[in-house]
PDB file of C-alpha atoms in Angstrom:
ATOM      1  CA  UNK L 231       2.376  20.073  38.017  1.00 56.00           C
ATOM      2  CA  UNK L 232       1.338  17.714  40.817  1.00 68.00           C
ATOM      3  CA  UNK L 233      -0.116  14.522  39.779  1.00 62.00           C
ATOM      4  CA  UNK L 234      -3.776  15.055  41.270  1.00 60.00           C
ATOM      5  CA  UNK L 235      -3.757  18.345  39.279  1.00 61.00           C
ATOM      6  CA  UNK L 236      -2.593  16.398  35.885  1.00 57.00           C
ATOM      7  CA  UNK L 237      -5.166  14.215  36.180  1.00 53.00           C
ATOM      8  CA  UNK L 238      -8.035  16.557  37.155  1.00 56.00           C
ATOM      9  CA  UNK L 239      -6.989  18.858  33.953  1.00 64.00           C
ATOM     10  CA  UNK L 240      -7.084  15.470  32.036  1.00 60.00           C
ATOM     11  CA  UNK L 241     -10.251  14.728  33.119  1.00 66.00           C
ATOM     12  CA  UNK L 242     -11.734  18.314  32.043  1.00 74.00           C
ATOM     13  CA  UNK L 243     -10.115  18.068  28.718  1.00 72.00           C
ATOM     14  CA  UNK L 244     -11.577  14.570  28.048  1.00 79.00           C
ATOM     15  CA  UNK L 245     -15.300  16.043  29.262  1.00 86.00           C
ATOM     16  CA  UNK L 246     -14.428  18.867  26.872  1.00 89.00           C
ATOM     17  CA  UNK L 247     -13.600  16.886  23.995  1.00 92.00           C
ATOM     18  CA  UNK L 248     -16.141  14.444  24.523  1.00 91.00           C
ATOM     19  CA  UNK L 249     -19.108  17.474  24.666  1.00 94.00           C
ATOM     20  CA  UNK L 250     -17.342  18.982  21.454  1.00 96.00           C
ATOM     21  CA  UNK L 251     -17.671  15.815  19.693  1.00 95.00           C
ATOM     22  CA  UNK L 252     -21.293  15.260  20.658  1.00 97.00           C
ATOM     23  CA  UNK L 253     -22.283  18.667  19.416  1.00 97.00           C
ATOM     24  CA  UNK L 254     -19.906  17.869  15.881  1.00 98.00           C
ATOM     25  CA  UNK L 255     -22.316  14.691  15.508  1.00 97.00           C
ATOM     26  CA  UNK L 256     -25.536  16.893  16.473  1.00 98.00           C
ATOM     27  CA  UNK L 257     -24.694  19.081  13.759  1.00 98.00           C
ATOM     28  CA  UNK L 258     -24.050  16.095  11.493  1.00 98.00           C
ATOM     29  CA  UNK L 259     -27.235  14.397  12.276  1.00 98.00           C
ATOM     30  CA  UNK L 260     -29.109  17.337  11.815  1.00 98.00           C
ATOM     31  CA  UNK L 261     -28.003  18.022   8.363  1.00 97.00           C
ATOM     32  CA  UNK L 262     -28.514  14.389   7.535  1.00 97.00           C
ATOM     33  CA  UNK L 263     -32.045  14.568   8.353  1.00 98.00           C
ATOM     34  CA  UNK L 264     -32.594  17.685   6.507  1.00 98.00           C
ATOM     35  CA  UNK L 265     -31.007  16.273   3.554  1.00 98.00           C
ATOM     36  CA  UNK L 266     -32.840  13.327   4.025  1.00 97.00           C
ATOM     37  CA  UNK L 267     -36.288  14.906   4.216  1.00 97.00           C
ATOM     38  CA  UNK L 268     -35.347  16.761   0.997  1.00 97.00           C
ATOM     39  CA  UNK L 269     -34.243  13.692  -1.247  1.00 97.00           C
ATOM     40  CA  UNK L 270     -37.381  11.942   0.204  1.00 97.00           C
ATOM     41  CA  UNK L 271     -39.522  14.872  -0.440  1.00 97.00           C
ATOM     42  CA  UNK L 272     -38.537  16.627  -3.584  1.00 98.00           C
ATOM     43  CA  UNK L 273     -37.571  16.074  -7.319  1.00 97.00           C
ATOM     44  CA  UNK L 274     -33.823  17.137  -8.387  1.00 96.00           C
ATOM     45  CA  UNK L 275     -34.389  20.763  -9.373  1.00 96.00           C
ATOM     46  CA  UNK L 276     -37.316  20.701  -7.823  1.00 97.00           C
ATOM     47  CA  UNK L 277     -38.414  24.544  -6.260  1.00 96.00           C
ATOM     48  CA  UNK L 278     -40.594  24.837  -3.402  1.00 96.00           C
ATOM     49  CA  UNK L 279     -41.356  28.957  -3.277  1.00 94.00           C
ATOM     50  CA  UNK L 280     -41.115  30.212   0.042  1.00 94.00           C
ATOM     51  CA  UNK L 281     -41.278  34.139  -0.432  1.00 94.00           C
ATOM     52  CA  UNK L 282     -39.666  36.509  -3.169  1.00 93.00           C
ATOM     53  CA  UNK L 283     -35.914  36.274  -1.406  1.00 96.00           C
ATOM     54  CA  UNK L 284     -36.239  32.536  -0.306  1.00 96.00           C
ATOM     55  CA  UNK L 285     -36.550  29.032  -1.700  1.00 95.00           C
ATOM     56  CA  UNK L 286     -36.072  25.580  -1.027  1.00 96.00           C
ATOM     57  CA  UNK L 287     -34.695  23.744  -4.073  1.00 97.00           C
ATOM     58  CA  UNK L 288     -32.834  20.115  -4.566  1.00 97.00           C
ATOM     59  CA  UNK L 289     -29.450  20.316  -6.475  1.00 95.00           C
ATOM     60  CA  UNK L 290     -26.922  18.088  -6.252  1.00 93.00           C
ATOM     61  CA  UNK L 291     -23.414  19.565  -6.327  1.00 89.00           C
ATOM     62  CA  UNK L 292     -20.671  17.449  -7.670  1.00 80.00           C
ATOM     63  CA  UNK L 293     -18.056  20.443  -6.943  1.00 68.00           C
ATOM     64  CA  UNK L 294     -16.968  22.118  -4.407  1.00 64.00           C
ATOM     65  CA  UNK L 295     -18.073  25.989  -3.087  1.00 61.00           C
ATOM     66  CA  UNK L 296     -20.059  27.775  -5.776  1.00 55.00           C
ATOM     67  CA  UNK L 297     -19.561  24.456  -7.644  1.00 58.00           C
ATOM     68  CA  UNK L 298     -15.811  24.653  -8.215  1.00 55.00           C
ATOM     69  CA  UNK L 299     -15.046  21.558 -10.402  1.00 58.00           C
ATOM     70  CA  UNK L 300     -18.353  20.515 -10.734  1.00 57.00           C
ATOM     71  CA  UNK L 301     -18.088  19.681 -14.711  1.00 55.00           C
ATOM     72  CA  UNK L 302     -14.826  17.418 -13.948  1.00 53.00           C
ATOM     73  CA  UNK L 303     -15.283  13.840 -15.159  1.00 57.00           C
ATOM     74  CA  UNK L 304     -15.878  12.472 -11.735  1.00 61.00           C
ATOM     75  CA  UNK L 305     -12.498  12.382 -10.254  1.00 70.00           C
ATOM     76  CA  UNK L 306     -13.355  15.364  -8.106  1.00 70.00           C
ATOM     77  CA  UNK L 307     -15.496  13.183  -6.053  1.00 70.00           C
ATOM     78  CA  UNK L 308     -12.236  11.265  -4.569  1.00 81.00           C
ATOM     79  CA  UNK L 309     -10.227  14.176  -4.428  1.00 85.00           C
ATOM     80  CA  UNK L 310     -12.873  16.167  -2.286  1.00 78.00           C
ATOM     81  CA  UNK L 311     -13.069  13.010   0.059  1.00 87.00           C
ATOM     82  CA  UNK L 312      -9.557  13.040   0.641  1.00 93.00           C
ATOM     83  CA  UNK L 313      -9.454  16.694   1.100  1.00 92.00           C
ATOM     84  CA  UNK L 314     -12.447  16.370   3.433  1.00 94.00           C
ATOM     85  CA  UNK L 315     -11.077  13.740   5.169  1.00 96.00           C
ATOM     86  CA  UNK L 316      -7.483  15.616   5.646  1.00 97.00           C
ATOM     87  CA  UNK L 317      -9.431  18.753   6.816  1.00 96.00           C
ATOM     88  CA  UNK L 318     -11.487  16.951   9.292  1.00 97.00           C
ATOM     89  CA  UNK L 319      -8.201  15.282  10.480  1.00 97.00           C
ATOM     90  CA  UNK L 320      -6.690  18.534  10.989  1.00 97.00           C
ATOM     91  CA  UNK L 321      -9.433  20.872  12.386  1.00 96.00           C
ATOM     92  CA  UNK L 322      -9.980  18.019  15.038  1.00 96.00           C
ATOM     93  CA  UNK L 323      -6.120  18.356  16.080  1.00 95.00           C
ATOM     94  CA  UNK L 324      -6.718  21.952  16.387  1.00 95.00           C
ATOM     95  CA  UNK L 325     -10.120  21.388  18.467  1.00 95.00           C
ATOM     96  CA  UNK L 326      -7.868  19.369  20.854  1.00 94.00           C
ATOM     97  CA  UNK L 327      -5.382  22.522  20.920  1.00 92.00           C
ATOM     98  CA  UNK L 328      -8.376  24.902  21.559  1.00 92.00           C
ATOM     99  CA  UNK L 329      -9.724  22.701  24.608  1.00 92.00           C
ATOM    100  CA  UNK L 330      -6.208  22.473  25.991  1.00 90.00           C
ATOM    101  CA  UNK L 331      -5.665  26.611  25.703  1.00 87.00           C
ATOM    102  CA  UNK L 332      -9.464  27.055  26.994  1.00 86.00           C
ATOM    103  CA  UNK L 333      -9.888  28.948  23.975  1.00 88.00           C
ATOM    104  CA  UNK L 334     -13.851  28.924  23.893  1.00 91.00           C
ATOM    105  CA  UNK L 335     -13.949  31.039  20.181  1.00 94.00           C
ATOM    106  CA  UNK L 336     -11.711  28.495  18.986  1.00 94.00           C
ATOM    107  CA  UNK L 337     -13.540  25.613  20.149  1.00 95.00           C
ATOM    108  CA  UNK L 338     -16.820  26.867  18.962  1.00 96.00           C
ATOM    109  CA  UNK L 339     -15.137  27.601  15.261  1.00 97.00           C
ATOM    110  CA  UNK L 340     -13.682  23.693  15.359  1.00 97.00           C
ATOM    111  CA  UNK L 341     -16.989  22.454  16.358  1.00 97.00           C
ATOM    112  CA  UNK L 342     -19.054  24.329  13.531  1.00 98.00           C
ATOM    113  CA  UNK L 343     -16.300  23.815  11.221  1.00 98.00           C
ATOM    114  CA  UNK L 344     -15.791  19.778  11.672  1.00 98.00           C
ATOM    115  CA  UNK L 345     -19.805  19.549  11.841  1.00 98.00           C
ATOM    116  CA  UNK L 346     -19.908  20.978   8.305  1.00 97.00           C
ATOM    117  CA  UNK L 347     -17.054  18.895   6.833  1.00 97.00           C
ATOM    118  CA  UNK L 348     -18.002  15.822   8.486  1.00 98.00           C
ATOM    119  CA  UNK L 349     -21.529  16.251   6.904  1.00 97.00           C
ATOM    120  CA  UNK L 350     -20.445  17.408   3.504  1.00 96.00           C
ATOM    121  CA  UNK L 351     -17.709  14.619   3.365  1.00 96.00           C
ATOM    122  CA  UNK L 352     -20.695  11.949   4.066  1.00 97.00           C
ATOM    123  CA  UNK L 353     -22.369  12.792   1.234  1.00 96.00           C
ATOM    124  CA  UNK L 354     -19.763  12.905  -1.074  1.00 93.00           C
ATOM    125  CA  UNK L 355     -18.675   9.334   0.441  1.00 94.00           C
ATOM    126  CA  UNK L 356     -22.750   7.804   0.413  1.00 94.00           C
ATOM    127  CA  UNK L 357     -24.241   9.647  -2.726  1.00 94.00           C
ATOM    128  CA  UNK L 358     -21.231  10.960  -4.702  1.00 91.00           C
ATOM    129  CA  UNK L 359     -22.388  14.644  -4.498  1.00 93.00           C
ATOM    130  CA  UNK L 360     -23.523  17.129  -1.694  1.00 94.00           C
ATOM    131  CA  UNK L 361     -26.996  17.914  -1.281  1.00 96.00           C
ATOM    132  CA  UNK L 362     -27.824  21.853  -1.307  1.00 96.00           C
ATOM    133  CA  UNK L 363     -31.342  23.100  -0.750  1.00 97.00           C
ATOM    134  CA  UNK L 364     -31.590  26.866   0.547  1.00 97.00           C
ATOM    135  CA  UNK L 365     -31.761  29.154  -2.396  1.00 96.00           C
ATOM    136  CA  UNK L 366     -31.620  32.672  -1.907  1.00 96.00           C
ATOM    137  CA  UNK L 367     -32.264  35.450  -4.597  1.00 95.00           C
ATOM    138  CA  UNK L 368     -33.232  39.023  -5.397  1.00 94.00           C
ATOM    139  CA  UNK L 369     -34.900  39.386  -8.462  1.00 87.00           C
ATOM    140  CA  UNK L 370     -32.870  37.270 -11.275  1.00 87.00           C
ATOM    141  CA  UNK L 371     -29.925  37.175  -9.085  1.00 92.00           C
ATOM    142  CA  UNK L 372     -29.400  33.966  -6.997  1.00 90.00           C
ATOM    143  CA  UNK L 373     -26.705  33.128  -4.527  1.00 92.00           C
ATOM    144  CA  UNK L 374     -25.531  29.611  -5.221  1.00 92.00           C
ATOM    145  CA  UNK L 375     -27.788  26.909  -3.152  1.00 94.00           C
ATOM    146  CA  UNK L 376     -26.146  25.463  -0.181  1.00 95.00           C
ATOM    147  CA  UNK L 377     -27.070  23.563   2.893  1.00 97.00           C
ATOM    148  CA  UNK L 378     -26.678  23.536   6.896  1.00 97.00           C
ATOM    149  CA  UNK L 379     -22.987  21.758   6.867  1.00 97.00           C
ATOM    150  CA  UNK L 380     -22.020  24.961   4.520  1.00 96.00           C
ATOM    151  CA  UNK L 381     -23.514  27.635   6.905  1.00 97.00           C
ATOM    152  CA  UNK L 382     -21.918  25.777   9.872  1.00 98.00           C
ATOM    153  CA  UNK L 383     -18.732  25.951   7.879  1.00 97.00           C
ATOM    154  CA  UNK L 384     -18.834  29.413   7.302  1.00 97.00           C
ATOM    155  CA  UNK L 385     -19.942  30.602  10.663  1.00 98.00           C
ATOM    156  CA  UNK L 386     -17.144  28.343  11.951  1.00 98.00           C
ATOM    157  CA  UNK L 387     -14.498  30.119   9.664  1.00 97.00           C
ATOM    158  CA  UNK L 388     -15.867  33.841  10.718  1.00 97.00           C
ATOM    159  CA  UNK L 389     -14.954  32.589  14.411  1.00 97.00           C
ATOM    160  CA  UNK L 390     -11.886  30.894  13.349  1.00 96.00           C
ATOM    161  CA  UNK L 391     -10.745  34.180  12.185  1.00 96.00           C
ATOM    162  CA  UNK L 392     -12.122  36.181  15.412  1.00 96.00           C
ATOM    163  CA  UNK L 393      -9.931  33.414  17.276  1.00 94.00           C
ATOM    164  CA  UNK L 394      -6.781  34.367  15.026  1.00 92.00           C
ATOM    165  CA  UNK L 395      -7.426  38.001  15.188  1.00 93.00           C
ATOM    166  CA  UNK L 396      -7.418  37.973  19.392  1.00 90.00           C
ATOM    167  CA  UNK L 397      -4.466  36.031  19.573  1.00 86.00           C
ATOM    168  CA  UNK L 398      -2.815  38.164  17.440  1.00 85.00           C
ATOM    169  CA  UNK L 399      -3.705  41.296  19.532  1.00 85.00           C
ATOM    170  CA  UNK L 400      -2.574  39.223  22.666  1.00 86.00           C
ATOM    171  CA  UNK L 401       0.879  38.305  21.338  1.00 84.00           C
ATOM    172  CA  UNK L 402       1.559  42.179  20.126  1.00 86.00           C
ATOM    173  CA  UNK L 403       0.055  44.089  22.921  1.00 76.00           C
TER     174      UNK L 403
END
């Protein structure tokens, strides 16, 4: 690789990483803004009826997905913060790899996962819990409440699986 080509590729990578980081920050800010609105306008456990399938609620989740470990004695806060920080570091290295490999699907997956992970990890650091506010239900069956960060994490995980599938088929066909 020639010197000029190397620096051109490096410049493209730095710009791509900067743009991806900007999107991660945007997701975090939007998540933070919505959670701030919820905290400042709703009481804990308050429900705002939207329609027969959806409500806004204010719930503080001290656990993980589906309230896993939410009834633990408090140690789980630091456990999930450490897991969040390790995950953010690992996924950021995967983002760099995605940019190097020019994998757009993996790049999008990492941006969404990182945006969600930063949002929920910030909540744990700042509040001691994650603020959930979206509640979907059918009759008396309620899906566990969640937030924008959780949504980004889930969509990002879906794109991550698609990316892994594409890589698998490229290598085996």
